[in-house]
Tab-separated table of C-alpha atoms in Angstrom:
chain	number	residue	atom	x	y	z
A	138	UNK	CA	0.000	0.000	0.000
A	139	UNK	CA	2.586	2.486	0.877
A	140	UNK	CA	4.196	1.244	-2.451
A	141	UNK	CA	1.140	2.413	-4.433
A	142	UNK	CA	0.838	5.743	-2.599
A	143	UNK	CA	4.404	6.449	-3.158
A	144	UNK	CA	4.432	5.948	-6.416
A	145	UNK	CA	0.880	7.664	-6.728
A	146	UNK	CA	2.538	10.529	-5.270
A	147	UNK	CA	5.634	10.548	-7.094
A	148	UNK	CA	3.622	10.424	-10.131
A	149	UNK	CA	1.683	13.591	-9.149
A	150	UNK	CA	4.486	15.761	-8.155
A	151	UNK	CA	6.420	15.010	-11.395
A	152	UNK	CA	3.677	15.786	-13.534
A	153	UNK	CA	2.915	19.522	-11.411
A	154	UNK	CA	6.696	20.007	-11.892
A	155	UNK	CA	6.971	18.983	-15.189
A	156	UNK	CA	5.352	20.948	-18.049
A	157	UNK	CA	6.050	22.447	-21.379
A	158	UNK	CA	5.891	26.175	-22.121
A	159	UNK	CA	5.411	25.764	-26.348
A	160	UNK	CA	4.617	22.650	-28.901
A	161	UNK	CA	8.304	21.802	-28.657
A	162	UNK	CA	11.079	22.659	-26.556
A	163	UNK	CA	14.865	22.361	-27.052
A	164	UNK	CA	15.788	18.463	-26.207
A	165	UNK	CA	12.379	17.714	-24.739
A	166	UNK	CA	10.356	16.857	-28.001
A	167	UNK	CA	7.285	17.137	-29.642
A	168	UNK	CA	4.461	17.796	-26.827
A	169	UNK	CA	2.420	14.500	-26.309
A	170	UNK	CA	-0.223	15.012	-23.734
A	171	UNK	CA	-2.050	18.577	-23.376
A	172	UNK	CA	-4.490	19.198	-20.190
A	173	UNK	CA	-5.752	22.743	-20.154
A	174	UNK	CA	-2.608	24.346	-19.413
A	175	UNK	CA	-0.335	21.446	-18.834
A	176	UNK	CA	2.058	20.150	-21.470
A	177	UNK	CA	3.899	16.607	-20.888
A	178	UNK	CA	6.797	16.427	-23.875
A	179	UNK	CA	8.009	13.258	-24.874
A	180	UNK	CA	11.380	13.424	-23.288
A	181	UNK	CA	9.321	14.215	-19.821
A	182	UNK	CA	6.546	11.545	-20.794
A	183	UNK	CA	9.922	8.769	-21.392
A	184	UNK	CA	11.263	9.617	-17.946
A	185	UNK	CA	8.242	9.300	-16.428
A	186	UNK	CA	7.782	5.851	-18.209
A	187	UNK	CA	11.519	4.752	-16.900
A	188	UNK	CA	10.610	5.487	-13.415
A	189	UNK	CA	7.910	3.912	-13.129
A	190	UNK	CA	9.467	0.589	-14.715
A	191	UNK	CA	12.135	1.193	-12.158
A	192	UNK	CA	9.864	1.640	-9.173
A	193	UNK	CA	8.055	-1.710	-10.906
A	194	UNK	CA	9.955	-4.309	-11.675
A	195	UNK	CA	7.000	-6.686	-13.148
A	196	UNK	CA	6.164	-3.627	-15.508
A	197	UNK	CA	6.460	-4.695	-19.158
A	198	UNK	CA	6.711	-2.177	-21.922
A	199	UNK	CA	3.775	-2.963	-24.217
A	200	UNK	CA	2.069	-0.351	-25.972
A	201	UNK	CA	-1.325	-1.287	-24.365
A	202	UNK	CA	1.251	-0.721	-20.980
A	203	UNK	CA	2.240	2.929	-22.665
A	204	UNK	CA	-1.483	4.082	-23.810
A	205	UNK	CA	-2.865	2.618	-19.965
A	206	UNK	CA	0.226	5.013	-18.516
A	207	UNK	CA	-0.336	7.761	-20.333
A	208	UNK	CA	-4.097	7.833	-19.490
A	209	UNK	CA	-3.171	7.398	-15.572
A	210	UNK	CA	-1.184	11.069	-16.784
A	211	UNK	CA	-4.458	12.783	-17.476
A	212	UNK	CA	-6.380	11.270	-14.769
A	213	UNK	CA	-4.071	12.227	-12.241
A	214	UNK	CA	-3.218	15.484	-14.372
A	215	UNK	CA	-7.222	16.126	-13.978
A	216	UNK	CA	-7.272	15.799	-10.406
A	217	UNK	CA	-4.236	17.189	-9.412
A	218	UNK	CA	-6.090	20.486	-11.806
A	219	UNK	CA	-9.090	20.141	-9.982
A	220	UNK	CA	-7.222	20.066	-6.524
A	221	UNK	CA	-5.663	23.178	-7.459
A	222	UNK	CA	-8.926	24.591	-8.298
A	223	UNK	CA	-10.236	24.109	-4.906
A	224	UNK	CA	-7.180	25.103	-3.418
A	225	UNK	CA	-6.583	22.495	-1.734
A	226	UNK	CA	-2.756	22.587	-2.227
A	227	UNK	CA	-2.502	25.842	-0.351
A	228	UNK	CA	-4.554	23.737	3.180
A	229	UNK	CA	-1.835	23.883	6.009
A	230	UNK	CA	-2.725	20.343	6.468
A	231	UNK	CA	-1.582	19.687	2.774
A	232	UNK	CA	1.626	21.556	2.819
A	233	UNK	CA	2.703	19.807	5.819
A	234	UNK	CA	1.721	16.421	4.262
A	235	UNK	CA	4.147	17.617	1.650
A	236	UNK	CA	7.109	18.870	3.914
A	237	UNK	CA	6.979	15.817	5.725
A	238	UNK	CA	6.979	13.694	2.624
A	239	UNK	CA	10.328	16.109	0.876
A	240	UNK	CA	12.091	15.609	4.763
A	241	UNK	CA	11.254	12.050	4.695
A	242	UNK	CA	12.678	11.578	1.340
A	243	UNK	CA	15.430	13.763	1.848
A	244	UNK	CA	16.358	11.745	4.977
A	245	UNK	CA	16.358	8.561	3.336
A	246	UNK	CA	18.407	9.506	0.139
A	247	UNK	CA	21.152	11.031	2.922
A	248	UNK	CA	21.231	7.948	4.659
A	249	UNK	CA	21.498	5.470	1.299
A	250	UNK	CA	24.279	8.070	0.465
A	251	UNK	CA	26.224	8.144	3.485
A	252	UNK	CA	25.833	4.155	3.656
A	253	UNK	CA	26.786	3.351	-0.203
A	254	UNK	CA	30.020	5.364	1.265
A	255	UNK	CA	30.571	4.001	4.601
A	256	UNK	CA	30.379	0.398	2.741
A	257	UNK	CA	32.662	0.774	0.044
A	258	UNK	CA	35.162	2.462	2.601
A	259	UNK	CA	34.724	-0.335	5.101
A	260	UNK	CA	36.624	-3.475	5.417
A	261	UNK	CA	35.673	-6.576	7.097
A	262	UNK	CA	38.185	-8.517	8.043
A	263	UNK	CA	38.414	-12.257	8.033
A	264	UNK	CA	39.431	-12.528	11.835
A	265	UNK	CA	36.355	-10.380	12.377
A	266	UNK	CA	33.808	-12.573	10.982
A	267	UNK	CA	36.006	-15.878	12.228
A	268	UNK	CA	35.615	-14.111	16.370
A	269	UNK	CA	31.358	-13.686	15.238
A	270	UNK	CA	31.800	-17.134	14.414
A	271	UNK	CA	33.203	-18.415	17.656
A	272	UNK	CA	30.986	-16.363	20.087
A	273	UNK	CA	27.964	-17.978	17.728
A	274	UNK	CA	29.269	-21.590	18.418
A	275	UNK	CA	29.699	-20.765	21.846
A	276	UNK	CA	25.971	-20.176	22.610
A	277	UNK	CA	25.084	-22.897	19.716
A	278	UNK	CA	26.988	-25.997	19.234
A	279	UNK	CA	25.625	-27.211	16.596
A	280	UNK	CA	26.139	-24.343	14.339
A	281	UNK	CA	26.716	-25.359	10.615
A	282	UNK	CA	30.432	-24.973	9.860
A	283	UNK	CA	31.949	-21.654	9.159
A	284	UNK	CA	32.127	-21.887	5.582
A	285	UNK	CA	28.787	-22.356	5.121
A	286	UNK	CA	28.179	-19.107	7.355
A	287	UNK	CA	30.938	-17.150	5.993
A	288	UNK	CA	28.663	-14.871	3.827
A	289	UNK	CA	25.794	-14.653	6.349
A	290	UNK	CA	28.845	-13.710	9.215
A	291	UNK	CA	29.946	-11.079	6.673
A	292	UNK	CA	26.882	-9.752	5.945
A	293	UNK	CA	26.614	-9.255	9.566
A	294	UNK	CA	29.534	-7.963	10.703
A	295	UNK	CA	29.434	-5.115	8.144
A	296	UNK	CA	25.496	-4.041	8.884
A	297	UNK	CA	26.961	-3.644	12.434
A	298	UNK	CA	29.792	-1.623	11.204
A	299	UNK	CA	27.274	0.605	9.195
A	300	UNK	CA	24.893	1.248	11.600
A	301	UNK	CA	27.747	2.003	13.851
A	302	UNK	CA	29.347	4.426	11.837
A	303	UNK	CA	26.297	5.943	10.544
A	304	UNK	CA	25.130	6.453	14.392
A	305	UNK	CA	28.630	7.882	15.377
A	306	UNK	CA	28.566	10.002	11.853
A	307	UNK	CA	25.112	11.211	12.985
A	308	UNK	CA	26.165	11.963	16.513
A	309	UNK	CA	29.359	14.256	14.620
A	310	UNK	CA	26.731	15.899	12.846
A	311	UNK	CA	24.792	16.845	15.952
A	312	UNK	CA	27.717	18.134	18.012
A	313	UNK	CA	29.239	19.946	15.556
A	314	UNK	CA	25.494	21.647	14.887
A	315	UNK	CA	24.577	24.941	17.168
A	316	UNK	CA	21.378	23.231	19.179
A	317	UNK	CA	19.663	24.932	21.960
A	318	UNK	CA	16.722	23.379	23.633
A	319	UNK	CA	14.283	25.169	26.143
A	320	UNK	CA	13.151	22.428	28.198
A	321	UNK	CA	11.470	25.436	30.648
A	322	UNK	CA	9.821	26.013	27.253
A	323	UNK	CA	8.538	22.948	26.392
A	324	UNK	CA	8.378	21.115	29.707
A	325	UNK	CA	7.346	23.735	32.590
A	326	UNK	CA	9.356	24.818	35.361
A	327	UNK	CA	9.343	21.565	36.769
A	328	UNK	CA	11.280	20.233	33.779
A	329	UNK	CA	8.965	17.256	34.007
């Protein structure tokens, strides 16, 4: 479900964002869907298409496929006009659904980020994944042998180095941030 909205949502954004000013612009294409005011050029209407096979990996290219994506365009096109109409893109309740969504998504591609890095700078050592081993067959001892854990242990032992680092890199980020907190403020005199 949260799939479906995300995409859903994804959709709709890219299409408000997206839009062509005349029938063709430089490197876009020829325009091939027109609702009211909004223009979706072929270029645009191709990305689109690629990000949702992305976000789908069952999706299969067919033309039917292309002719039952571009009409989800103008049905969400309509309602995201109609929306707009009612002005219900300028609700505080809306625009905080929004922020939320951007921080959220922010966030998450600054984490990915940070861990594609911490990975490919990490190295787990044999020894490392040998000493998971032994404290494993300690508690269990009838663990399979170590070479048929080897990749599992490995797989371990770097998650934990990960999270660590990320946590630690988070903490950096924090203390070397100017944060000032009014627990009076928030919490009373009592602090409580």
């Amino acid at each position: 479900m949260k799939k479906v909205l995300l995409c859903l949502i994804t959709a709709a954004v890219c299409i408000y964002v997206v839009s062509c000013a005349s029938e063709e612009q430089p490197d876009q294409g020829p325009v091939v869907l027109r609702v009211n005011d909004y223009c979706l050029c072929q270029k645009e209407f191709r990305d689109l298409l690629a990000q949702e096979m992305r976000l789908d990996e069952h999706y299969k290219l067919t033309l039917d496929a292309q002719k039952q994506f571009l009409g989800d365009l103008v049905a969400r096109q309509v309602l995201i006009q109609e929306a707009k109409r009612l002005e219900l893109d300028s609700r505080p309740g809306f625009v905080l659904s929004v922020q939320r969504f951007w921080e959220s998504t922010l966030i998450r591609d600054l984490m990915d980020m940070k861990a594609r890095e911490i990975e490919a700078n990490t190295l787990v050592t044999q020894e490392e994944v040998l000493d998971l081993y032994r404290k494993q067959k300690q508690n269990d001892p009838y663990l399979p042998a170590f070479e048929d854990m080897r990749d599992e242990l490995f797989d371990r032992v770097m998650e934990e180095k990960k999270t660590r680092l990320l946590s630690e890199w988070i903490k950096g980020l924090e203390a070397g941030s100017d944060v000032e907190i009014s627990e009076k403020s928030l919490f009373g005199q009592s602090g409580a």
